[in-house]
Amino acid sequence: LTTAIISCLSKTPVNPDVAMTGEVTLRGNALPIGGLREKSLAALRSGIKTIIVPLENKKDVAELPEEVKNALKIIYMKNVDDALEIALFKE
């Protein structure tokens, strides 16, 4: 939701090949999530090429199916700025 708001306010489109998951604190820090396996499989089925997940979920990536790890580029974020760097199109 944070990325959508920033995209709208800045008039910068979000890359349609990127998916992200996680909650963000009021200070912009990424919180860990649950269900990474299901979310990453859904992203793969939807044609997503890159997923952005909280850094604290790095340990969960080892448990993902090999097909997911081979097909998706997985990027870790500590805060919302990390996600915006990848998700928003650059000029």
PDB file of C-alpha atoms in Angstrom:
ATOM      1  CA  LEU A   1       0.000   0.000   0.000  1.00  0.00           C
ATOM      2  CA  THR A   2       2.883   2.335   0.814  1.00  0.00           C
ATOM      3  CA  THR A   3       4.378   1.788  -2.632  1.00  0.00           C
ATOM      4  CA  ALA A   4       1.018   2.449  -4.304  1.00  0.00           C
ATOM      5  CA  ILE A   5       0.590   5.739  -2.453  1.00  0.00           C
ATOM      6  CA  ILE A   6       4.122   6.907  -3.271  1.00  0.00           C
ATOM      7  CA  SER A   7       3.657   5.839  -6.890  1.00  0.00           C
ATOM      8  CA  CYS A   8       0.455   7.846  -7.146  1.00  0.00           C
ATOM      9  CA  LEU A   9       1.851  10.953  -5.469  1.00  0.00           C
ATOM     10  CA  SER A  10       5.066  10.922  -7.466  1.00  0.00           C
ATOM     11  CA  LYS A  11       3.339   9.919 -10.715  1.00  0.00           C
ATOM     12  CA  THR A  12       5.918   7.141 -11.072  1.00  0.00           C
ATOM     13  CA  PRO A  13       4.503   3.800 -12.224  1.00  0.00           C
ATOM     14  CA  VAL A  14       5.227   0.542 -10.412  1.00  0.00           C
ATOM     15  CA  ASN A  15       7.019  -2.160 -12.379  1.00  0.00           C
ATOM     16  CA  PRO A  16       4.378  -4.826 -13.218  1.00  0.00           C
ATOM     17  CA  ASP A  17       6.975  -7.638 -13.007  1.00  0.00           C
ATOM     18  CA  VAL A  18       7.654  -6.927  -9.325  1.00  0.00           C
ATOM     19  CA  ALA A  19       5.648  -8.154  -6.352  1.00  0.00           C
ATOM     20  CA  MET A  20       6.266  -7.360  -2.722  1.00  0.00           C
ATOM     21  CA  THR A  21       4.953  -8.411   0.617  1.00  0.00           C
ATOM     22  CA  GLY A  22       5.391  -7.170   4.131  1.00  0.00           C
ATOM     23  CA  GLU A  23       4.220  -4.627   6.599  1.00  0.00           C
ATOM     24  CA  VAL A  24       5.952  -1.326   7.193  1.00  0.00           C
ATOM     25  CA  THR A  25       6.268   0.511  10.496  1.00  0.00           C
ATOM     26  CA  LEU A  26       5.575   4.226  10.762  1.00  0.00           C
ATOM     27  CA  ARG A  27       9.328   4.744  10.475  1.00  0.00           C
ATOM     28  CA  GLY A  28       9.456   2.726   7.242  1.00  0.00           C
ATOM     29  CA  ASN A  29      11.052  -0.458   8.573  1.00  0.00           C
ATOM     30  CA  ALA A  30       9.934  -3.759   7.052  1.00  0.00           C
ATOM     31  CA  LEU A  31       8.407  -6.321   9.402  1.00  0.00           C
ATOM     32  CA  PRO A  32       8.614 -10.092   8.792  1.00  0.00           C
ATOM     33  CA  ILE A  33       5.672 -11.892   7.204  1.00  0.00           C
ATOM     34  CA  GLY A  34       4.170 -15.355   7.222  1.00  0.00           C
ATOM     35  CA  GLY A  35       3.151 -17.525   4.292  1.00  0.00           C
ATOM     36  CA  LEU A  36       6.170 -16.780   2.112  1.00  0.00           C
ATOM     37  CA  ARG A  37       5.907 -20.165   0.378  1.00  0.00           C
ATOM     38  CA  GLU A  38       2.291 -19.585  -0.693  1.00  0.00           C
ATOM     39  CA  LYS A  39       2.890 -15.971  -1.669  1.00  0.00           C
ATOM     40  CA  SER A  40       5.943 -16.791  -3.763  1.00  0.00           C
ATOM     41  CA  LEU A  41       4.145 -19.655  -5.552  1.00  0.00           C
ATOM     42  CA  ALA A  42       1.255 -17.300  -6.341  1.00  0.00           C
ATOM     43  CA  ALA A  43       3.695 -14.700  -7.681  1.00  0.00           C
ATOM     44  CA  LEU A  44       5.316 -17.300  -9.922  1.00  0.00           C
ATOM     45  CA  ARG A  45       1.937 -18.469 -11.267  1.00  0.00           C
ATOM     46  CA  SER A  46       1.021 -14.835 -11.982  1.00  0.00           C
ATOM     47  CA  GLY A  47       4.077 -14.215 -14.146  1.00  0.00           C
ATOM     48  CA  ILE A  48       6.013 -12.137 -11.631  1.00  0.00           C
ATOM     49  CA  LYS A  49       9.788 -12.065 -12.175  1.00  0.00           C
ATOM     50  CA  THR A  50      10.990 -10.394  -8.952  1.00  0.00           C
ATOM     51  CA  ILE A  51       9.701 -10.502  -5.396  1.00  0.00           C
ATOM     52  CA  ILE A  52      10.676  -8.192  -2.566  1.00  0.00           C
ATOM     53  CA  VAL A  53      10.469  -9.658   0.926  1.00  0.00           C
ATOM     54  CA  PRO A  54      11.518  -8.422   4.370  1.00  0.00           C
ATOM     55  CA  LEU A  55      15.136  -9.170   5.268  1.00  0.00           C
ATOM     56  CA  GLU A  56      13.987 -11.016   8.392  1.00  0.00           C
ATOM     57  CA  ASN A  57      12.351 -13.625   6.111  1.00  0.00           C
ATOM     58  CA  LYS A  58      15.679 -14.556   4.514  1.00  0.00           C
ATOM     59  CA  LYS A  59      15.754 -17.773   6.561  1.00  0.00           C
ATOM     60  CA  ASP A  60      12.375 -18.789   5.074  1.00  0.00           C
ATOM     61  CA  VAL A  61      13.695 -18.598   1.500  1.00  0.00           C
ATOM     62  CA  ALA A  62      15.714 -21.779   2.072  1.00  0.00           C
ATOM     63  CA  GLU A  63      12.419 -23.637   2.516  1.00  0.00           C
ATOM     64  CA  LEU A  64      10.971 -22.473  -0.819  1.00  0.00           C
ATOM     65  CA  PRO A  65      10.612 -25.012  -3.639  1.00  0.00           C
ATOM     66  CA  GLU A  66      13.558 -25.061  -6.041  1.00  0.00           C
ATOM     67  CA  GLU A  67      11.271 -24.047  -8.931  1.00  0.00           C
ATOM     68  CA  VAL A  68      10.489 -20.804  -7.087  1.00  0.00           C
ATOM     69  CA  LYS A  69      14.110 -20.069  -6.161  1.00  0.00           C
ATOM     70  CA  ASN A  70      15.231 -20.720  -9.748  1.00  0.00           C
ATOM     71  CA  ALA A  71      12.476 -18.717 -11.457  1.00  0.00           C
ATOM     72  CA  LEU A  72      12.155 -15.675  -9.199  1.00  0.00           C
ATOM     73  CA  LYS A  73      14.687 -13.021  -8.338  1.00  0.00           C
ATOM     74  CA  ILE A  74      14.329 -12.546  -4.583  1.00  0.00           C
ATOM     75  CA  ILE A  75      15.339  -9.185  -3.123  1.00  0.00           C
ATOM     76  CA  TYR A  76      15.409  -8.409   0.576  1.00  0.00           C
ATOM     77  CA  MET A  77      14.319  -5.118   2.090  1.00  0.00           C
ATOM     78  CA  LYS A  78      15.151  -3.609   5.457  1.00  0.00           C
ATOM     79  CA  ASN A  79      12.928  -0.599   4.910  1.00  0.00           C
ATOM     80  CA  VAL A  80      10.478   0.836   2.418  1.00  0.00           C
ATOM     81  CA  ASP A  81      13.242   2.754   0.604  1.00  0.00           C
ATOM     82  CA  ASP A  82      14.782  -0.577  -0.439  1.00  0.00           C
ATOM     83  CA  ALA A  83      11.465  -1.655  -1.979  1.00  0.00           C
ATOM     84  CA  LEU A  84      10.900   1.639  -3.768  1.00  0.00           C
ATOM     85  CA  GLU A  85      14.353   1.448  -5.333  1.00  0.00           C
ATOM     86  CA  ILE A  86      13.311  -1.766  -7.114  1.00  0.00           C
ATOM     87  CA  ALA A  87       9.555  -1.396  -7.531  1.00  0.00           C
ATOM     88  CA  LEU A  88       9.285   2.068  -9.089  1.00  0.00           C
ATOM     89  CA  PHE A  89      10.333   2.718 -12.671  1.00  0.00           C
ATOM     90  CA  LYS A  90      13.355   4.965 -12.988  1.00  0.00           C
ATOM     91  CA  GLU A  91      13.396   8.016 -15.240  1.00  0.00           C
TER      92      GLU A  91
END
